[in-house]
PDB file of C-alpha atoms in Angstrom:
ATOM      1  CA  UNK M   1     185.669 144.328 190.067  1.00  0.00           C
ATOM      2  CA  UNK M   2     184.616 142.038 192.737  1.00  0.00           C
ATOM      3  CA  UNK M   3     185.716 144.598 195.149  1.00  0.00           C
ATOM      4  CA  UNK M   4     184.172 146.925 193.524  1.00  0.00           C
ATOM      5  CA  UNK M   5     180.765 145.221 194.022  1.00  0.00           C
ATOM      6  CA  UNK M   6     181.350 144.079 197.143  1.00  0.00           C
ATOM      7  CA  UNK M   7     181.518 147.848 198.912  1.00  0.00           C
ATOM      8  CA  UNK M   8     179.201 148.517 197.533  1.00  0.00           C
ATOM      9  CA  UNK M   9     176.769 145.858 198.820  1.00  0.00           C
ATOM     10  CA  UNK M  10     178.403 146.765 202.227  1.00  0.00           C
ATOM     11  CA  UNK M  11     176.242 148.797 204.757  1.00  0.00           C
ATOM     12  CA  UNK M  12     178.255 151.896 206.306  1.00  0.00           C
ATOM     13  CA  UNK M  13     178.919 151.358 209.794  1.00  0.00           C
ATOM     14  CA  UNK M  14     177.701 154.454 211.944  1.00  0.00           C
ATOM     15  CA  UNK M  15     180.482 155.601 214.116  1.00  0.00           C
ATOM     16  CA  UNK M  16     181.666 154.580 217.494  1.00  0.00           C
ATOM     17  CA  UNK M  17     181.292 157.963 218.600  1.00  0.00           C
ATOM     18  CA  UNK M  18     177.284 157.823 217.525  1.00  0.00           C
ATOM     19  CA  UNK M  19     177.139 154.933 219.277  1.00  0.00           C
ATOM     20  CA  UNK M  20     178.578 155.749 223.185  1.00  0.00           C
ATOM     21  CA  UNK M  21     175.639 157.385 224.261  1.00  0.00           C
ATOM     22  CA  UNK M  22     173.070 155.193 223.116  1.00  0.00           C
ATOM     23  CA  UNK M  23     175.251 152.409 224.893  1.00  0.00           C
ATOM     24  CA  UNK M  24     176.023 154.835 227.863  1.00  0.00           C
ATOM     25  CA  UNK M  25     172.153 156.050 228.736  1.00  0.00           C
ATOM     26  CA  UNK M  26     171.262 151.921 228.650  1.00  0.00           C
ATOM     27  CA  UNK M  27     173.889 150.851 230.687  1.00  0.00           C
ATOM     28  CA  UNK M  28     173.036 153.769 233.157  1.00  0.00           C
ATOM     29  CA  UNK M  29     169.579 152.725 232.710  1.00  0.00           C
ATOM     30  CA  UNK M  30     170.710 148.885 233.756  1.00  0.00           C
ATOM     31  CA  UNK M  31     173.073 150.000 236.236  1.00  0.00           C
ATOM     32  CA  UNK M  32     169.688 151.883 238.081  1.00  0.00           C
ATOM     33  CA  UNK M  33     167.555 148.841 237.974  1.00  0.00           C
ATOM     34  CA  UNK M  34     170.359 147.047 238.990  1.00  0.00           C
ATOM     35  CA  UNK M  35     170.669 149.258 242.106  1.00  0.00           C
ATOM     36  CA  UNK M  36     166.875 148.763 242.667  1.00  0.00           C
ATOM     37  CA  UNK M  37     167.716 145.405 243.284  1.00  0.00           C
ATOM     38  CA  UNK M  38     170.584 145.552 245.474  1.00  0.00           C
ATOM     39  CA  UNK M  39     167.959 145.348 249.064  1.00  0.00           C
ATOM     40  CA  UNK M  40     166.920 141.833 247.660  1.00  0.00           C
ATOM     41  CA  UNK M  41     170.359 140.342 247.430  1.00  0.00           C
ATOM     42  CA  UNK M  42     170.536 138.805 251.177  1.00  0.00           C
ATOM     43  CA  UNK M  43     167.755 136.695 250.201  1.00  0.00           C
ATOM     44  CA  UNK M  44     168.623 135.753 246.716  1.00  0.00           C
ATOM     45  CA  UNK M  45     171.864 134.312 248.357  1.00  0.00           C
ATOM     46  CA  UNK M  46     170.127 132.746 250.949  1.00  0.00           C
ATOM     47  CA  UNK M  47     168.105 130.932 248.257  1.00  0.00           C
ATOM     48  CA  UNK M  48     171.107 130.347 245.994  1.00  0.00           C
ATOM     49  CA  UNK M  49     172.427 128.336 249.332  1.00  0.00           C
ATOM     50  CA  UNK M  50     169.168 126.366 250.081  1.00  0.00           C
ATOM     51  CA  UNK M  51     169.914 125.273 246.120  1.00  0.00           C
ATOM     52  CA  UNK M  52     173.018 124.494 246.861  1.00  0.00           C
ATOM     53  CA  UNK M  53     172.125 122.381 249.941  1.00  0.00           C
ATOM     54  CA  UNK M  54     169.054 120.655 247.931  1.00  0.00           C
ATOM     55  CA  UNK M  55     171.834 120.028 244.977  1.00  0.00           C
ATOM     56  CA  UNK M  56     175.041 118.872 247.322  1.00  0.00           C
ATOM     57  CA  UNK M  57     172.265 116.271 249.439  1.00  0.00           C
ATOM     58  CA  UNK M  58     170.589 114.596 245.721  1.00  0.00           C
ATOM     59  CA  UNK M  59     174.203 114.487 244.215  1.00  0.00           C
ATOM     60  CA  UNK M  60     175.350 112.193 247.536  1.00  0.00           C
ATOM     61  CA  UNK M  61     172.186 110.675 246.881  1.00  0.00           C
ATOM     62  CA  UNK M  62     173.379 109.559 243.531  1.00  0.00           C
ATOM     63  CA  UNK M  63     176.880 108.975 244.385  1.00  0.00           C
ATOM     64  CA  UNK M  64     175.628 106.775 247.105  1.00  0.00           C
ATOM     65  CA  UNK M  65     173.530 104.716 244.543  1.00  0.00           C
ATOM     66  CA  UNK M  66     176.095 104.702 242.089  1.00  0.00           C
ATOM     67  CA  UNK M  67     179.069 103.782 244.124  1.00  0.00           C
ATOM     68  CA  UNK M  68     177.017 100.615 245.725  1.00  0.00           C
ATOM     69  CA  UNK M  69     177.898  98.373 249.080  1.00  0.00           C
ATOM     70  CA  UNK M  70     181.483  97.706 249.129  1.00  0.00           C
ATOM     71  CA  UNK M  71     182.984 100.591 246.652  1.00  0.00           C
ATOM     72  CA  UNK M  72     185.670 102.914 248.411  1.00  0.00           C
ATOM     73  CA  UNK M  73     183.987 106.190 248.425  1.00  0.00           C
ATOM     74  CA  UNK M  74     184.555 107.260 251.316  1.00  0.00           C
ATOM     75  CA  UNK M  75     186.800 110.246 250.638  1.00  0.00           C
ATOM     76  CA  UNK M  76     184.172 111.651 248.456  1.00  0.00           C
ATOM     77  CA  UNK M  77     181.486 111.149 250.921  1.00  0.00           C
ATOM     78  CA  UNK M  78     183.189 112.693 253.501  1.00  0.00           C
ATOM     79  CA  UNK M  79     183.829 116.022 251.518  1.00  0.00           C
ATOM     80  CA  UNK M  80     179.814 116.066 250.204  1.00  0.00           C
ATOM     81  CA  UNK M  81     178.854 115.595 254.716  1.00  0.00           C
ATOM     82  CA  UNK M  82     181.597 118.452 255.538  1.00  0.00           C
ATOM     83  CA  UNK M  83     180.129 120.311 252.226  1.00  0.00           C
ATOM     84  CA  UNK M  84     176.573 119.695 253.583  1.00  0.00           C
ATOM     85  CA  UNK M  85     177.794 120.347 257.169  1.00  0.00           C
ATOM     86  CA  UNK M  86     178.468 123.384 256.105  1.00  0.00           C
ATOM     87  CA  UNK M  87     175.824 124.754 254.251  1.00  0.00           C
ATOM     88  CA  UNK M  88     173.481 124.035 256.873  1.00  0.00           C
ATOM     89  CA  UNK M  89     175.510 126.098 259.273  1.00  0.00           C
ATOM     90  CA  UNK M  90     174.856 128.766 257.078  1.00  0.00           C
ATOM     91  CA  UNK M  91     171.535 127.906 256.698  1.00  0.00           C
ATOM     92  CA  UNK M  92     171.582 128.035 260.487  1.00  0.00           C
ATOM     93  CA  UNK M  93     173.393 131.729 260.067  1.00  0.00           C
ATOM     94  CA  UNK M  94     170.590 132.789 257.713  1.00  0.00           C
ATOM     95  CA  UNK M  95     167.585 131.365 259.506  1.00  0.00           C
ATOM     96  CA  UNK M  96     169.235 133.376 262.839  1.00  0.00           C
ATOM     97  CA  UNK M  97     169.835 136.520 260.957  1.00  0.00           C
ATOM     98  CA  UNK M  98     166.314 136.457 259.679  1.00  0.00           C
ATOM     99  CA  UNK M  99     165.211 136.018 262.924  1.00  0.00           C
ATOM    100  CA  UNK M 100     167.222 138.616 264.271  1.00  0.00           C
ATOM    101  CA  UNK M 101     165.444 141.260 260.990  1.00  0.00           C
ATOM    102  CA  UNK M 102     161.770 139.713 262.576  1.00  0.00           C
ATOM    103  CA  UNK M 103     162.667 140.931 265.850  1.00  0.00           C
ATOM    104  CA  UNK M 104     164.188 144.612 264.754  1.00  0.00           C
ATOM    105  CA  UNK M 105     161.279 144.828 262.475  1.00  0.00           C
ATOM    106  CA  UNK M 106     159.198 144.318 265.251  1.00  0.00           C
ATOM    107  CA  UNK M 107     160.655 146.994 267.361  1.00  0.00           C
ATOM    108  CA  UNK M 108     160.669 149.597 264.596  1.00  0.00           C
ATOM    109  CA  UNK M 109     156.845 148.751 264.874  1.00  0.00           C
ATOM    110  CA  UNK M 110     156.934 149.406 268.389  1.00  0.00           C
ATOM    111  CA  UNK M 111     158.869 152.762 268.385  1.00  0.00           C
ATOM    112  CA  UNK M 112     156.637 153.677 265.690  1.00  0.00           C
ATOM    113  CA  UNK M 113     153.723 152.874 267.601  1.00  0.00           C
ATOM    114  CA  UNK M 114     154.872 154.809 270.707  1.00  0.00           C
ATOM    115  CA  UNK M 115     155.873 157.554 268.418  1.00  0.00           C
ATOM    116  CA  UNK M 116     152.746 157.759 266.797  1.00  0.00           C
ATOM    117  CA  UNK M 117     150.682 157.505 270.104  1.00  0.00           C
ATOM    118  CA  UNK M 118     152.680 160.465 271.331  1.00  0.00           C
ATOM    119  CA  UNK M 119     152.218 162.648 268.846  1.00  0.00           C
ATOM    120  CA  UNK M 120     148.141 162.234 269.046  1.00  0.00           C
ATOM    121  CA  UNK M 121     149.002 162.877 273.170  1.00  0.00           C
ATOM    122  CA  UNK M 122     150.820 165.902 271.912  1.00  0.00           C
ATOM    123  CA  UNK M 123     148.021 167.084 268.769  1.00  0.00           C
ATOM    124  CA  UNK M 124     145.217 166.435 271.624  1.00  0.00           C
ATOM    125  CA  UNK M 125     147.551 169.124 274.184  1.00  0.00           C
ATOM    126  CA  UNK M 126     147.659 171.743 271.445  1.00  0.00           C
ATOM    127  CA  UNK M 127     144.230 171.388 270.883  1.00  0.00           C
ATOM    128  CA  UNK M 128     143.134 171.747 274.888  1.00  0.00           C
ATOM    129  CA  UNK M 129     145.794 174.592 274.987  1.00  0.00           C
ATOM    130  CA  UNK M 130     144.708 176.325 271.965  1.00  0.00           C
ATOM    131  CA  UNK M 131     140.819 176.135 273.395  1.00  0.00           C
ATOM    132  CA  UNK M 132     142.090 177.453 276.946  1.00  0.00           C
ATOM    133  CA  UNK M 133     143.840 180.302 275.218  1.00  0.00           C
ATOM    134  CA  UNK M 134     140.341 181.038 273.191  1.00  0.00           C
ATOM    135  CA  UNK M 135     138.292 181.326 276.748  1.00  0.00           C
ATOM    136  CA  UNK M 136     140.968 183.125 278.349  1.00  0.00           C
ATOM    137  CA  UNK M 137     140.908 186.004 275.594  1.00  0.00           C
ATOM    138  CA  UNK M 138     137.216 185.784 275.206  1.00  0.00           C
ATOM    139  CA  UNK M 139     136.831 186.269 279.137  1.00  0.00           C
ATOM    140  CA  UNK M 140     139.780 188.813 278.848  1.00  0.00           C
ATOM    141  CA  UNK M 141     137.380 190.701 276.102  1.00  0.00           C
ATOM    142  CA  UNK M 142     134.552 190.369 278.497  1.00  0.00           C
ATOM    143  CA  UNK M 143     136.366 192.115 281.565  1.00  0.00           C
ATOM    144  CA  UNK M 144     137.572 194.766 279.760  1.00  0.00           C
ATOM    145  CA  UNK M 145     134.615 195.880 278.295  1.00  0.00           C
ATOM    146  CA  UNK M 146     133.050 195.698 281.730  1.00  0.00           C
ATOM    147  CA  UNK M 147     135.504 198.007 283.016  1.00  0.00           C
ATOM    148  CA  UNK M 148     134.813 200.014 280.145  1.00  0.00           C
ATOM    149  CA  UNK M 149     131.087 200.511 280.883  1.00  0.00           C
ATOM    150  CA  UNK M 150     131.963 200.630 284.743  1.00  0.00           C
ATOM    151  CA  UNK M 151     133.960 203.333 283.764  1.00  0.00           C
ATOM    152  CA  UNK M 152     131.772 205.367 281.855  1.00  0.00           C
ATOM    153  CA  UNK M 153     128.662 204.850 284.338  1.00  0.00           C
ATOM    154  CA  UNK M 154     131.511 206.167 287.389  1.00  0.00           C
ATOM    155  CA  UNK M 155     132.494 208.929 285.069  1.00  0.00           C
ATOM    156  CA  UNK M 156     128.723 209.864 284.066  1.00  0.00           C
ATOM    157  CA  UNK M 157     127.976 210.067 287.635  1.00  0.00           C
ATOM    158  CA  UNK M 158     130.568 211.867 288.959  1.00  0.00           C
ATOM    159  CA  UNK M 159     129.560 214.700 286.275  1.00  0.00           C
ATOM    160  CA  UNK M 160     126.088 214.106 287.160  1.00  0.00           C
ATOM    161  CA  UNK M 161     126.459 214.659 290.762  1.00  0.00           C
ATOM    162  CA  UNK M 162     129.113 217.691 289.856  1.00  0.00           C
ATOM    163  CA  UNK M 163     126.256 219.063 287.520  1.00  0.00           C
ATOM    164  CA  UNK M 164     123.994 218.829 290.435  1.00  0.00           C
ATOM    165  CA  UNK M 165     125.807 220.713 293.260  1.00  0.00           C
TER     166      UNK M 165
END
């Protein structure tokens, strides 16, 4: 009986299958914000070392104090120096490659600067072309229909000076 009461006190369970795509569209969902993320990993790492570095130089700090004049520490002070040692060569790494982004930045700026300046030179062309073509036809326009009038007046007179012989 206790059965009885107990399935029936029981929620049912949807099924897996109603479940998948709820779970797939929000892990696609975490997977793309994930992805917008992925350009700011260099300097999350970069931070996660200068954490590191702060932590490694406070806990020889404390094993310093704690081990006291005369204690034989030494082994462990020598692997926190070549464990600080080396996260300050790649501190040294990251401050260079950061350097080295400044100075590519800056010539994307300057190609982009040059770029830009020569396609005004290039707008400001077109536009002094497309105005020379403009005069040309109108003074194209202008001699042909002064040829045209020449052309009657020669033709009027020649039938005027036929007319009159």
């Amino acid at each position: 009986m206790q059965n009885a009461i107990s399935t029936q006190t029981e929620p049912a369970a949807p099924s897996p299958r109603q479940e998948e795509p709820a779970v797939e569209s929000s892990r696609k969902r975490w997977m793309r914000r994930l992805s917008k993320l992925g350009p700011i990993v260099p300097y999350l790492t970069g931070g996660l070392r200068m954490v590191d570095h702060g932590a490694a130089q406070i806990l020889a700090n404390l094993l310093t104090l704690a081990a006291g004049p005369g204690s034989s520490s030494s082994d462990g002070h020598s692997e926190i120096r070549q464990e600080l040692e080396e996260i300050e060569a790649s501190h040294r790494d990251l401050l260079l490659s950061v350097q080295g982004h400044g100075l590519e930045l800056k010539r994307f700026e300057e190609q982009i600067l040059l770029l830009r300046q020569s396609v005004e030179r290039n707008a400001l062309q077109q536009t002094e072309l497309a105005e020379e073509l403009r005069s040309l036809r109108t003074l194209i326009l202008r001699t042909t229909a002064s040829l045209a009038v020449l052309f009657v007046l020669v033709v009027a007179g020649a039938i005027f000076f036929i007319a009159k012989r």
